[in-house]
PDB file of C-alpha atoms in Angstrom:
ATOM      1  CA  UNK A   1     -86.376-125.951 111.493  1.00  0.00           C
ATOM      2  CA  UNK A   2     -87.549-129.294 112.905  1.00  0.00           C
ATOM      3  CA  UNK A   3     -90.743-130.283 114.678  1.00  0.00           C
ATOM      4  CA  UNK A   4     -89.127-131.310 117.995  1.00  0.00           C
ATOM      5  CA  UNK A   5     -90.399-129.417 121.015  1.00  0.00           C
ATOM      6  CA  UNK A   6     -88.046-127.783 123.494  1.00  0.00           C
ATOM      7  CA  UNK A   7     -89.279-130.238 126.131  1.00  0.00           C
ATOM      8  CA  UNK A   8     -88.322-133.206 123.960  1.00  0.00           C
ATOM      9  CA  UNK A   9     -84.997-131.558 123.108  1.00  0.00           C
ATOM     10  CA  UNK A  10     -84.033-131.362 126.766  1.00  0.00           C
ATOM     11  CA  UNK A  11     -85.444-134.719 127.827  1.00  0.00           C
ATOM     12  CA  UNK A  12     -83.377-137.732 128.885  1.00  0.00           C
ATOM     13  CA  UNK A  13     -82.920-140.320 126.081  1.00  0.00           C
ATOM     14  CA  UNK A  14     -85.527-143.065 126.370  1.00  0.00           C
ATOM     15  CA  UNK A  15     -83.827-145.882 124.429  1.00  0.00           C
ATOM     16  CA  UNK A  16     -80.324-147.305 124.094  1.00  0.00           C
ATOM     17  CA  UNK A  17     -79.862-146.906 120.353  1.00  0.00           C
ATOM     18  CA  UNK A  18     -81.570-145.189 117.435  1.00  0.00           C
ATOM     19  CA  UNK A  19     -81.374-146.628 113.927  1.00  0.00           C
ATOM     20  CA  UNK A  20     -81.807-144.309 110.950  1.00  0.00           C
ATOM     21  CA  UNK A  21     -82.716-146.205 107.784  1.00  0.00           C
ATOM     22  CA  UNK A  22     -84.824-149.353 107.615  1.00  0.00           C
ATOM     23  CA  UNK A  23     -83.837-150.982 104.357  1.00  0.00           C
ATOM     24  CA  UNK A  24     -82.963-154.674 104.433  1.00  0.00           C
ATOM     25  CA  UNK A  25     -79.703-154.081 106.312  1.00  0.00           C
ATOM     26  CA  UNK A  26     -80.981-151.394 108.667  1.00  0.00           C
ATOM     27  CA  UNK A  27     -83.942-153.568 109.608  1.00  0.00           C
ATOM     28  CA  UNK A  28     -81.620-156.526 110.242  1.00  0.00           C
ATOM     29  CA  UNK A  29     -79.411-154.387 112.500  1.00  0.00           C
ATOM     30  CA  UNK A  30     -82.403-153.114 114.478  1.00  0.00           C
ATOM     31  CA  UNK A  31     -83.868-156.613 114.782  1.00  0.00           C
ATOM     32  CA  UNK A  32     -80.610-158.034 116.123  1.00  0.00           C
ATOM     33  CA  UNK A  33     -80.421-155.253 118.709  1.00  0.00           C
ATOM     34  CA  UNK A  34     -83.966-155.945 119.875  1.00  0.00           C
ATOM     35  CA  UNK A  35     -83.271-159.677 120.036  1.00  0.00           C
ATOM     36  CA  UNK A  36     -80.234-158.914 122.207  1.00  0.00           C
ATOM     37  CA  UNK A  37     -82.356-156.954 124.667  1.00  0.00           C
ATOM     38  CA  UNK A  38     -81.427-153.415 123.617  1.00  0.00           C
ATOM     39  CA  UNK A  39     -84.117-150.762 123.534  1.00  0.00           C
ATOM     40  CA  UNK A  40     -84.319-149.239 120.074  1.00  0.00           C
ATOM     41  CA  UNK A  41     -85.869-146.235 118.355  1.00  0.00           C
ATOM     42  CA  UNK A  42     -86.169-146.381 114.570  1.00  0.00           C
ATOM     43  CA  UNK A  43     -86.754-143.892 111.775  1.00  0.00           C
ATOM     44  CA  UNK A  44     -87.167-144.324 108.056  1.00  0.00           C
ATOM     45  CA  UNK A  45     -87.768-141.797 105.306  1.00  0.00           C
ATOM     46  CA  UNK A  46     -90.670-143.842 103.913  1.00  0.00           C
ATOM     47  CA  UNK A  47     -93.446-144.321 106.492  1.00  0.00           C
ATOM     48  CA  UNK A  48     -94.609-147.848 107.268  1.00  0.00           C
ATOM     49  CA  UNK A  49     -91.237-149.596 107.209  1.00  0.00           C
ATOM     50  CA  UNK A  50     -91.096-149.621 111.018  1.00  0.00           C
ATOM     51  CA  UNK A  51     -94.297-151.618 111.506  1.00  0.00           C
ATOM     52  CA  UNK A  52     -92.706-155.019 112.116  1.00  0.00           C
ATOM     53  CA  UNK A  53     -90.007-153.559 114.361  1.00  0.00           C
ATOM     54  CA  UNK A  54     -92.554-151.677 116.418  1.00  0.00           C
ATOM     55  CA  UNK A  55     -94.434-154.955 116.857  1.00  0.00           C
ATOM     56  CA  UNK A  56     -91.201-156.384 118.287  1.00  0.00           C
ATOM     57  CA  UNK A  57     -90.888-153.535 120.768  1.00  0.00           C
ATOM     58  CA  UNK A  58     -89.080-150.731 118.943  1.00  0.00           C
ATOM     59  CA  UNK A  59     -90.155-147.126 119.257  1.00  0.00           C
ATOM     60  CA  UNK A  60     -90.853-145.241 116.029  1.00  0.00           C
ATOM     61  CA  UNK A  61     -89.787-141.614 115.588  1.00  0.00           C
ATOM     62  CA  UNK A  62     -91.556-139.395 113.075  1.00  0.00           C
ATOM     63  CA  UNK A  63     -88.526-137.203 112.399  1.00  0.00           C
ATOM     64  CA  UNK A  64     -84.740-137.476 112.357  1.00  0.00           C
ATOM     65  CA  UNK A  65     -84.263-135.032 115.273  1.00  0.00           C
ATOM     66  CA  UNK A  66     -86.761-136.989 117.366  1.00  0.00           C
ATOM     67  CA  UNK A  67     -84.975-140.257 116.602  1.00  0.00           C
ATOM     68  CA  UNK A  68     -81.606-138.745 117.510  1.00  0.00           C
ATOM     69  CA  UNK A  69     -82.877-137.298 120.784  1.00  0.00           C
ATOM     70  CA  UNK A  70     -84.300-140.668 121.810  1.00  0.00           C
ATOM     71  CA  UNK A  71     -80.889-142.325 122.275  1.00  0.00           C
ATOM     72  CA  UNK A  72     -77.257-141.557 123.140  1.00  0.00           C
ATOM     73  CA  UNK A  73     -76.073-143.741 120.237  1.00  0.00           C
ATOM     74  CA  UNK A  74     -77.269-143.250 116.659  1.00  0.00           C
ATOM     75  CA  UNK A  75     -76.746-145.759 113.829  1.00  0.00           C
ATOM     76  CA  UNK A  76     -76.984-144.474 110.248  1.00  0.00           C
ATOM     77  CA  UNK A  77     -77.657-147.177 107.643  1.00  0.00           C
ATOM     78  CA  UNK A  78     -78.757-145.276 104.557  1.00  0.00           C
ATOM     79  CA  UNK A  79     -78.419-145.433 100.779  1.00  0.00           C
ATOM     80  CA  UNK A  80     -75.199-143.544 100.131  1.00  0.00           C
ATOM     81  CA  UNK A  81     -72.970-140.693 101.278  1.00  0.00           C
ATOM     82  CA  UNK A  82     -75.261-137.951 100.016  1.00  0.00           C
ATOM     83  CA  UNK A  83     -78.269-139.447 101.811  1.00  0.00           C
ATOM     84  CA  UNK A  84     -76.236-139.584 105.034  1.00  0.00           C
ATOM     85  CA  UNK A  85     -75.245-135.929 104.678  1.00  0.00           C
ATOM     86  CA  UNK A  86     -78.814-134.907 103.944  1.00  0.00           C
ATOM     87  CA  UNK A  87     -80.310-136.935 106.799  1.00  0.00           C
ATOM     88  CA  UNK A  88     -77.768-136.017 109.467  1.00  0.00           C
ATOM     89  CA  UNK A  89     -77.925-132.392 108.420  1.00  0.00           C
ATOM     90  CA  UNK A  90     -81.494-132.365 109.719  1.00  0.00           C
ATOM     91  CA  UNK A  91     -80.269-133.094 113.246  1.00  0.00           C
ATOM     92  CA  UNK A  92     -76.752-131.689 113.559  1.00  0.00           C
ATOM     93  CA  UNK A  93     -77.604-129.851 116.760  1.00  0.00           C
ATOM     94  CA  UNK A  94     -79.390-132.815 118.309  1.00  0.00           C
ATOM     95  CA  UNK A  95     -76.415-135.079 117.569  1.00  0.00           C
ATOM     96  CA  UNK A  96     -74.016-132.942 119.625  1.00  0.00           C
ATOM     97  CA  UNK A  97     -72.649-134.939 122.551  1.00  0.00           C
ATOM     98  CA  UNK A  98     -73.862-138.236 121.088  1.00  0.00           C
ATOM     99  CA  UNK A  99     -72.089-141.124 119.365  1.00  0.00           C
ATOM    100  CA  UNK A 100     -72.744-141.623 115.659  1.00  0.00           C
ATOM    101  CA  UNK A 101     -71.969-144.944 113.980  1.00  0.00           C
ATOM    102  CA  UNK A 102     -72.293-144.734 110.209  1.00  0.00           C
ATOM    103  CA  UNK A 103     -72.496-148.143 108.525  1.00  0.00           C
ATOM    104  CA  UNK A 104     -73.592-146.783 105.148  1.00  0.00           C
ATOM    105  CA  UNK A 105     -71.247-147.803 102.320  1.00  0.00           C
ATOM    106  CA  UNK A 106     -68.995-144.857 101.478  1.00  0.00           C
ATOM    107  CA  UNK A 107     -65.555-144.266 100.022  1.00  0.00           C
ATOM    108  CA  UNK A 108     -62.652-143.676 102.430  1.00  0.00           C
ATOM    109  CA  UNK A 109     -62.623-139.935 101.729  1.00  0.00           C
ATOM    110  CA  UNK A 110     -66.383-139.708 102.213  1.00  0.00           C
ATOM    111  CA  UNK A 111     -65.957-141.372 105.609  1.00  0.00           C
ATOM    112  CA  UNK A 112     -63.244-138.864 106.488  1.00  0.00           C
ATOM    113  CA  UNK A 113     -65.518-136.013 105.424  1.00  0.00           C
ATOM    114  CA  UNK A 114     -68.249-137.288 107.746  1.00  0.00           C
ATOM    115  CA  UNK A 115     -65.746-137.688 110.579  1.00  0.00           C
ATOM    116  CA  UNK A 116     -64.594-134.091 110.111  1.00  0.00           C
ATOM    117  CA  UNK A 117     -68.209-132.875 110.041  1.00  0.00           C
ATOM    118  CA  UNK A 118     -68.935-134.833 113.211  1.00  0.00           C
ATOM    119  CA  UNK A 119     -65.903-133.376 114.991  1.00  0.00           C
ATOM    120  CA  UNK A 120     -67.017-129.867 114.059  1.00  0.00           C
ATOM    121  CA  UNK A 121     -70.412-130.577 115.640  1.00  0.00           C
ATOM    122  CA  UNK A 122     -69.188-132.241 118.836  1.00  0.00           C
ATOM    123  CA  UNK A 123     -70.190-135.742 117.749  1.00  0.00           C
ATOM    124  CA  UNK A 124     -68.161-138.879 118.552  1.00  0.00           C
ATOM    125  CA  UNK A 125     -67.842-140.635 115.168  1.00  0.00           C
ATOM    126  CA  UNK A 126     -67.267-144.267 114.278  1.00  0.00           C
ATOM    127  CA  UNK A 127     -67.362-145.521 110.701  1.00  0.00           C
ATOM    128  CA  UNK A 128     -68.440-149.088 109.977  1.00  0.00           C
ATOM    129  CA  UNK A 129     -68.132-151.261 106.875  1.00  0.00           C
ATOM    130  CA  UNK A 130     -70.367-154.323 106.804  1.00  0.00           C
ATOM    131  CA  UNK A 131     -68.958-157.476 105.202  1.00  0.00           C
ATOM    132  CA  UNK A 132     -72.207-159.437 105.423  1.00  0.00           C
ATOM    133  CA  UNK A 133     -75.652-159.786 103.895  1.00  0.00           C
ATOM    134  CA  UNK A 134     -78.698-159.021 106.079  1.00  0.00           C
ATOM    135  CA  UNK A 135     -79.326-162.706 106.819  1.00  0.00           C
ATOM    136  CA  UNK A 136     -75.876-162.944 108.444  1.00  0.00           C
ATOM    137  CA  UNK A 137     -76.538-160.132 110.937  1.00  0.00           C
ATOM    138  CA  UNK A 138     -76.914-161.475 114.465  1.00  0.00           C
ATOM    139  CA  UNK A 139     -74.339-164.219 113.964  1.00  0.00           C
ATOM    140  CA  UNK A 140     -70.544-164.376 114.047  1.00  0.00           C
ATOM    141  CA  UNK A 141     -70.486-165.382 110.380  1.00  0.00           C
ATOM    142  CA  UNK A 142     -70.295-161.811 109.130  1.00  0.00           C
ATOM    143  CA  UNK A 143     -67.646-159.189 109.739  1.00  0.00           C
ATOM    144  CA  UNK A 144     -67.935-155.472 110.360  1.00  0.00           C
ATOM    145  CA  UNK A 145     -64.831-153.304 110.145  1.00  0.00           C
ATOM    146  CA  UNK A 146     -64.679-150.087 112.157  1.00  0.00           C
ATOM    147  CA  UNK A 147     -62.443-147.025 112.187  1.00  0.00           C
ATOM    148  CA  UNK A 148     -62.581-143.612 113.778  1.00  0.00           C
ATOM    149  CA  UNK A 149     -63.128-143.035 117.495  1.00  0.00           C
ATOM    150  CA  UNK A 150     -61.353-145.718 119.503  1.00  0.00           C
ATOM    151  CA  UNK A 151     -63.215-144.640 122.628  1.00  0.00           C
ATOM    152  CA  UNK A 152     -66.559-145.135 120.888  1.00  0.00           C
ATOM    153  CA  UNK A 153     -65.496-148.533 119.567  1.00  0.00           C
ATOM    154  CA  UNK A 154     -64.357-149.757 122.969  1.00  0.00           C
ATOM    155  CA  UNK A 155     -67.486-148.492 124.715  1.00  0.00           C
ATOM    156  CA  UNK A 156     -69.841-149.973 122.120  1.00  0.00           C
ATOM    157  CA  UNK A 157     -68.062-153.264 121.461  1.00  0.00           C
ATOM    158  CA  UNK A 158     -70.532-155.435 123.415  1.00  0.00           C
ATOM    159  CA  UNK A 159     -73.311-153.954 121.284  1.00  0.00           C
ATOM    160  CA  UNK A 160     -71.379-154.056 118.004  1.00  0.00           C
ATOM    161  CA  UNK A 161     -70.624-157.724 118.572  1.00  0.00           C
ATOM    162  CA  UNK A 162     -74.366-158.405 118.594  1.00  0.00           C
ATOM    163  CA  UNK A 163     -74.313-157.889 114.830  1.00  0.00           C
ATOM    164  CA  UNK A 164     -71.189-159.723 113.666  1.00  0.00           C
ATOM    165  CA  UNK A 165     -67.492-160.167 114.335  1.00  0.00           C
ATOM    166  CA  UNK A 166     -66.088-156.697 114.990  1.00  0.00           C
ATOM    167  CA  UNK A 167     -62.637-155.517 113.930  1.00  0.00           C
ATOM    168  CA  UNK A 168     -61.067-152.103 114.578  1.00  0.00           C
ATOM    169  CA  UNK A 169     -58.786-150.658 111.887  1.00  0.00           C
ATOM    170  CA  UNK A 170     -57.536-147.453 113.456  1.00  0.00           C
ATOM    171  CA  UNK A 171     -58.511-143.872 114.147  1.00  0.00           C
ATOM    172  CA  UNK A 172     -58.370-142.767 110.503  1.00  0.00           C
ATOM    173  CA  UNK A 173     -62.093-142.948 109.756  1.00  0.00           C
ATOM    174  CA  UNK A 174     -61.487-143.976 106.135  1.00  0.00           C
ATOM    175  CA  UNK A 175     -59.615-147.202 106.875  1.00  0.00           C
ATOM    176  CA  UNK A 176     -62.643-149.458 107.456  1.00  0.00           C
ATOM    177  CA  UNK A 177     -64.173-148.394 104.150  1.00  0.00           C
ATOM    178  CA  UNK A 178     -60.899-148.945 102.312  1.00  0.00           C
ATOM    179  CA  UNK A 179     -60.527-152.523 103.566  1.00  0.00           C
ATOM    180  CA  UNK A 180     -64.190-153.222 102.823  1.00  0.00           C
ATOM    181  CA  UNK A 181     -64.064-151.940  99.260  1.00  0.00           C
ATOM    182  CA  UNK A 182     -60.745-153.679  98.583  1.00  0.00           C
ATOM    183  CA  UNK A 183     -62.311-156.990  99.623  1.00  0.00           C
ATOM    184  CA  UNK A 184     -65.418-156.335  97.564  1.00  0.00           C
ATOM    185  CA  UNK A 185     -63.217-155.586  94.565  1.00  0.00           C
ATOM    186  CA  UNK A 186     -61.789-159.094  94.737  1.00  0.00           C
ATOM    187  CA  UNK A 187     -65.249-160.595  95.130  1.00  0.00           C
ATOM    188  CA  UNK A 188     -66.853-158.778  92.215  1.00  0.00           C
ATOM    189  CA  UNK A 189     -63.931-159.482  89.900  1.00  0.00           C
ATOM    190  CA  UNK A 190     -64.136-163.164  90.844  1.00  0.00           C
ATOM    191  CA  UNK A 191     -67.861-163.145  90.048  1.00  0.00           C
ATOM    192  CA  UNK A 192     -67.225-161.378  86.753  1.00  0.00           C
ATOM    193  CA  UNK A 193     -64.562-163.953  85.869  1.00  0.00           C
ATOM    194  CA  UNK A 194     -67.126-166.666  86.528  1.00  0.00           C
ATOM    195  CA  UNK A 195     -69.728-164.879  84.379  1.00  0.00           C
ATOM    196  CA  UNK A 196     -67.195-164.586  81.556  1.00  0.00           C
ATOM    197  CA  UNK A 197     -66.287-168.256  81.812  1.00  0.00           C
ATOM    198  CA  UNK A 198     -69.955-169.268  81.925  1.00  0.00           C
ATOM    199  CA  UNK A 199     -70.606-167.228  78.781  1.00  0.00           C
ATOM    200  CA  UNK A 200     -67.727-168.994  77.021  1.00  0.00           C
ATOM    201  CA  UNK A 201     -68.910-172.458  78.131  1.00  0.00           C
ATOM    202  CA  UNK A 202     -72.472-171.680  77.071  1.00  0.00           C
ATOM    203  CA  UNK A 203     -71.350-171.468  73.447  1.00  0.00           C
ATOM    204  CA  UNK A 204     -70.798-175.242  73.562  1.00  0.00           C
ATOM    205  CA  UNK A 205     -74.140-175.877  75.290  1.00  0.00           C
ATOM    206  CA  UNK A 206     -72.921-176.137  78.890  1.00  0.00           C
ATOM    207  CA  UNK A 207     -75.357-174.662  81.402  1.00  0.00           C
ATOM    208  CA  UNK A 208     -74.154-172.099  83.942  1.00  0.00           C
ATOM    209  CA  UNK A 209     -75.041-174.601  86.681  1.00  0.00           C
ATOM    210  CA  UNK A 210     -72.846-177.291  85.145  1.00  0.00           C
ATOM    211  CA  UNK A 211     -70.039-174.791  84.718  1.00  0.00           C
ATOM    212  CA  UNK A 212     -70.396-173.618  88.341  1.00  0.00           C
ATOM    213  CA  UNK A 213     -70.128-177.208  89.579  1.00  0.00           C
ATOM    214  CA  UNK A 214     -66.703-177.372  87.921  1.00  0.00           C
ATOM    215  CA  UNK A 215     -65.577-173.801  88.612  1.00  0.00           C
ATOM    216  CA  UNK A 216     -66.367-173.546  92.344  1.00  0.00           C
ATOM    217  CA  UNK A 217     -63.992-176.273  93.607  1.00  0.00           C
ATOM    218  CA  UNK A 218     -61.275-175.038  91.246  1.00  0.00           C
ATOM    219  CA  UNK A 219     -61.545-171.473  92.534  1.00  0.00           C
ATOM    220  CA  UNK A 220     -61.599-172.728  96.126  1.00  0.00           C
ATOM    221  CA  UNK A 221     -58.350-174.599  95.497  1.00  0.00           C
ATOM    222  CA  UNK A 222     -56.778-171.565  93.836  1.00  0.00           C
ATOM    223  CA  UNK A 223     -57.425-169.382  96.894  1.00  0.00           C
ATOM    224  CA  UNK A 224     -54.729-171.457  98.610  1.00  0.00           C
ATOM    225  CA  UNK A 225     -52.263-169.542  96.439  1.00  0.00           C
ATOM    226  CA  UNK A 226     -53.194-166.168  97.942  1.00  0.00           C
ATOM    227  CA  UNK A 227     -50.960-166.451 101.012  1.00  0.00           C
ATOM    228  CA  UNK A 228     -47.937-167.274  98.837  1.00  0.00           C
ATOM    229  CA  UNK A 229     -48.637-164.405  96.463  1.00  0.00           C
ATOM    230  CA  UNK A 230     -49.071-162.068  99.430  1.00  0.00           C
ATOM    231  CA  UNK A 231     -45.684-163.112 100.831  1.00  0.00           C
ATOM    232  CA  UNK A 232     -44.007-162.288  97.515  1.00  0.00           C
ATOM    233  CA  UNK A 233     -45.761-158.909  97.257  1.00  0.00           C
ATOM    234  CA  UNK A 234     -44.877-157.991 100.837  1.00  0.00           C
ATOM    235  CA  UNK A 235     -41.273-159.005 100.200  1.00  0.00           C
ATOM    236  CA  UNK A 236     -41.083-156.918  97.050  1.00  0.00           C
ATOM    237  CA  UNK A 237     -38.939-159.499  95.201  1.00  0.00           C
ATOM    238  CA  UNK A 238     -40.852-160.930  92.258  1.00  0.00           C
ATOM    239  CA  UNK A 239     -37.918-163.040  91.072  1.00  0.00           C
ATOM    240  CA  UNK A 240     -37.975-165.589  93.905  1.00  0.00           C
ATOM    241  CA  UNK A 241     -37.879-169.188  92.734  1.00  0.00           C
ATOM    242  CA  UNK A 242     -40.969-171.322  92.281  1.00  0.00           C
ATOM    243  CA  UNK A 243     -43.279-168.751  90.683  1.00  0.00           C
ATOM    244  CA  UNK A 244     -45.221-168.864  87.443  1.00  0.00           C
ATOM    245  CA  UNK A 245     -43.579-166.256  85.237  1.00  0.00           C
ATOM    246  CA  UNK A 246     -45.373-163.404  83.515  1.00  0.00           C
ATOM    247  CA  UNK A 247     -44.196-164.736  80.147  1.00  0.00           C
ATOM    248  CA  UNK A 248     -45.859-168.071  80.921  1.00  0.00           C
ATOM    249  CA  UNK A 249     -48.940-166.255  82.198  1.00  0.00           C
ATOM    250  CA  UNK A 250     -49.708-164.588  78.853  1.00  0.00           C
ATOM    251  CA  UNK A 251     -53.489-164.814  78.494  1.00  0.00           C
ATOM    252  CA  UNK A 252     -53.868-163.725  74.889  1.00  0.00           C
ATOM    253  CA  UNK A 253     -55.077-167.222  73.975  1.00  0.00           C
ATOM    254  CA  UNK A 254     -58.038-166.804  76.328  1.00  0.00           C
ATOM    255  CA  UNK A 255     -58.759-163.413  74.759  1.00  0.00           C
ATOM    256  CA  UNK A 256     -58.657-164.962  71.271  1.00  0.00           C
ATOM    257  CA  UNK A 257     -60.805-167.914  72.293  1.00  0.00           C
ATOM    258  CA  UNK A 258     -63.430-165.533  73.693  1.00  0.00           C
ATOM    259  CA  UNK A 259     -63.476-163.562  70.466  1.00  0.00           C
ATOM    260  CA  UNK A 260     -63.697-166.751  68.395  1.00  0.00           C
ATOM    261  CA  UNK A 261     -66.800-167.766  70.348  1.00  0.00           C
ATOM    262  CA  UNK A 262     -68.364-164.326  70.027  1.00  0.00           C
ATOM    263  CA  UNK A 263     -67.870-163.497  73.723  1.00  0.00           C
ATOM    264  CA  UNK A 264     -66.659-160.084  74.877  1.00  0.00           C
ATOM    265  CA  UNK A 265     -63.148-160.677  76.265  1.00  0.00           C
ATOM    266  CA  UNK A 266     -63.177-157.490  78.376  1.00  0.00           C
ATOM    267  CA  UNK A 267     -62.671-159.151  81.805  1.00  0.00           C
ATOM    268  CA  UNK A 268     -59.700-161.280  80.794  1.00  0.00           C
ATOM    269  CA  UNK A 269     -58.374-158.622  78.408  1.00  0.00           C
ATOM    270  CA  UNK A 270     -58.048-156.247  81.360  1.00  0.00           C
ATOM    271  CA  UNK A 271     -55.873-158.789  83.183  1.00  0.00           C
ATOM    272  CA  UNK A 272     -53.816-159.387  80.048  1.00  0.00           C
ATOM    273  CA  UNK A 273     -53.202-155.645  79.729  1.00  0.00           C
ATOM    274  CA  UNK A 274     -51.752-155.556  83.251  1.00  0.00           C
ATOM    275  CA  UNK A 275     -49.492-158.521  82.482  1.00  0.00           C
ATOM    276  CA  UNK A 276     -48.382-157.027  79.156  1.00  0.00           C
ATOM    277  CA  UNK A 277     -47.407-153.762  80.835  1.00  0.00           C
ATOM    278  CA  UNK A 278     -44.883-155.570  83.029  1.00  0.00           C
ATOM    279  CA  UNK A 279     -43.598-157.784  80.201  1.00  0.00           C
ATOM    280  CA  UNK A 280     -43.051-154.729  78.010  1.00  0.00           C
ATOM    281  CA  UNK A 281     -41.139-153.123  80.875  1.00  0.00           C
ATOM    282  CA  UNK A 282     -38.729-156.080  80.842  1.00  0.00           C
ATOM    283  CA  UNK A 283     -40.086-158.170  83.713  1.00  0.00           C
ATOM    284  CA  UNK A 284     -41.434-161.168  81.783  1.00  0.00           C
ATOM    285  CA  UNK A 285     -39.240-163.645  83.660  1.00  0.00           C
ATOM    286  CA  UNK A 286     -40.552-162.505  87.034  1.00  0.00           C
ATOM    287  CA  UNK A 287     -43.573-163.911  88.858  1.00  0.00           C
ATOM    288  CA  UNK A 288     -47.243-163.256  88.285  1.00  0.00           C
ATOM    289  CA  UNK A 289     -47.612-161.243  91.531  1.00  0.00           C
ATOM    290  CA  UNK A 290     -45.643-158.481  89.820  1.00  0.00           C
ATOM    291  CA  UNK A 291     -48.974-157.507  88.217  1.00  0.00           C
ATOM    292  CA  UNK A 292     -49.576-155.508  91.404  1.00  0.00           C
ATOM    293  CA  UNK A 293     -46.975-153.038  90.138  1.00  0.00           C
ATOM    294  CA  UNK A 294     -49.180-152.318  87.129  1.00  0.00           C
ATOM    295  CA  UNK A 295     -51.924-151.334  89.548  1.00  0.00           C
ATOM    296  CA  UNK A 296     -49.934-148.923  91.677  1.00  0.00           C
ATOM    297  CA  UNK A 297     -50.207-145.204  90.979  1.00  0.00           C
ATOM    298  CA  UNK A 298     -46.601-145.069  89.811  1.00  0.00           C
ATOM    299  CA  UNK A 299     -46.773-148.434  88.019  1.00  0.00           C
TER     300      UNK A 299
END
């Protein structure tokens, strides 16, 4: 049972939007809404986090049901999928008839699970995946991908655009998360490649800062190759002229050099394993983009 009175339960919402979760990102989302003139109610599991927002004009709820009842639109920005389930479970009845936008990082199937739960409880559900750091919220520099209820997206777009550039990816609630995590995969593997290279360069006394000054412009130039690789992958013909072959792309010398310097070759060894799988299958003369076939479920 919750501590919301029957009077409060039947009252008209008093604010435009409620934000559940006031970590760095949740606070940034709430701040941007206030700056844009929206009325906001906030709730956080740990008391005290709402102080600055209240000073800016937000209302503070002392329970999840109270926060939900305060607004027709509820934003969940929590730690993970389990925390979302636990928190929303406290106010399933109060959420009925409202719009829920979950911007907590989840997997595609977790987003679909939440969408199914929302449908069962009469809740209009929109899943959001934030491609931005808190400092980028409130500008067009960041991106937020959405999927799920098209009606909710269309109705809320003027508000969603307060945060960042909005992009709708379809009514399958898991699609926004999938695109988000796919993009993060590329980012983290790029960072790890840099860390590996910096560790190698450090063995000859080069600082990470000096290495970064050389690596950053090189990586920026190499991103120009992505569109060409994408065209080959989409075409499905890895033998088109003008590509660097898998045989030429053998990276075993980088693996050996890492080992010679006492550096764990794991990041580059993983890439070499994908290349080797295609070479061993007889595709050594084909282009480097064929590595994607090693990554597919039937590869």
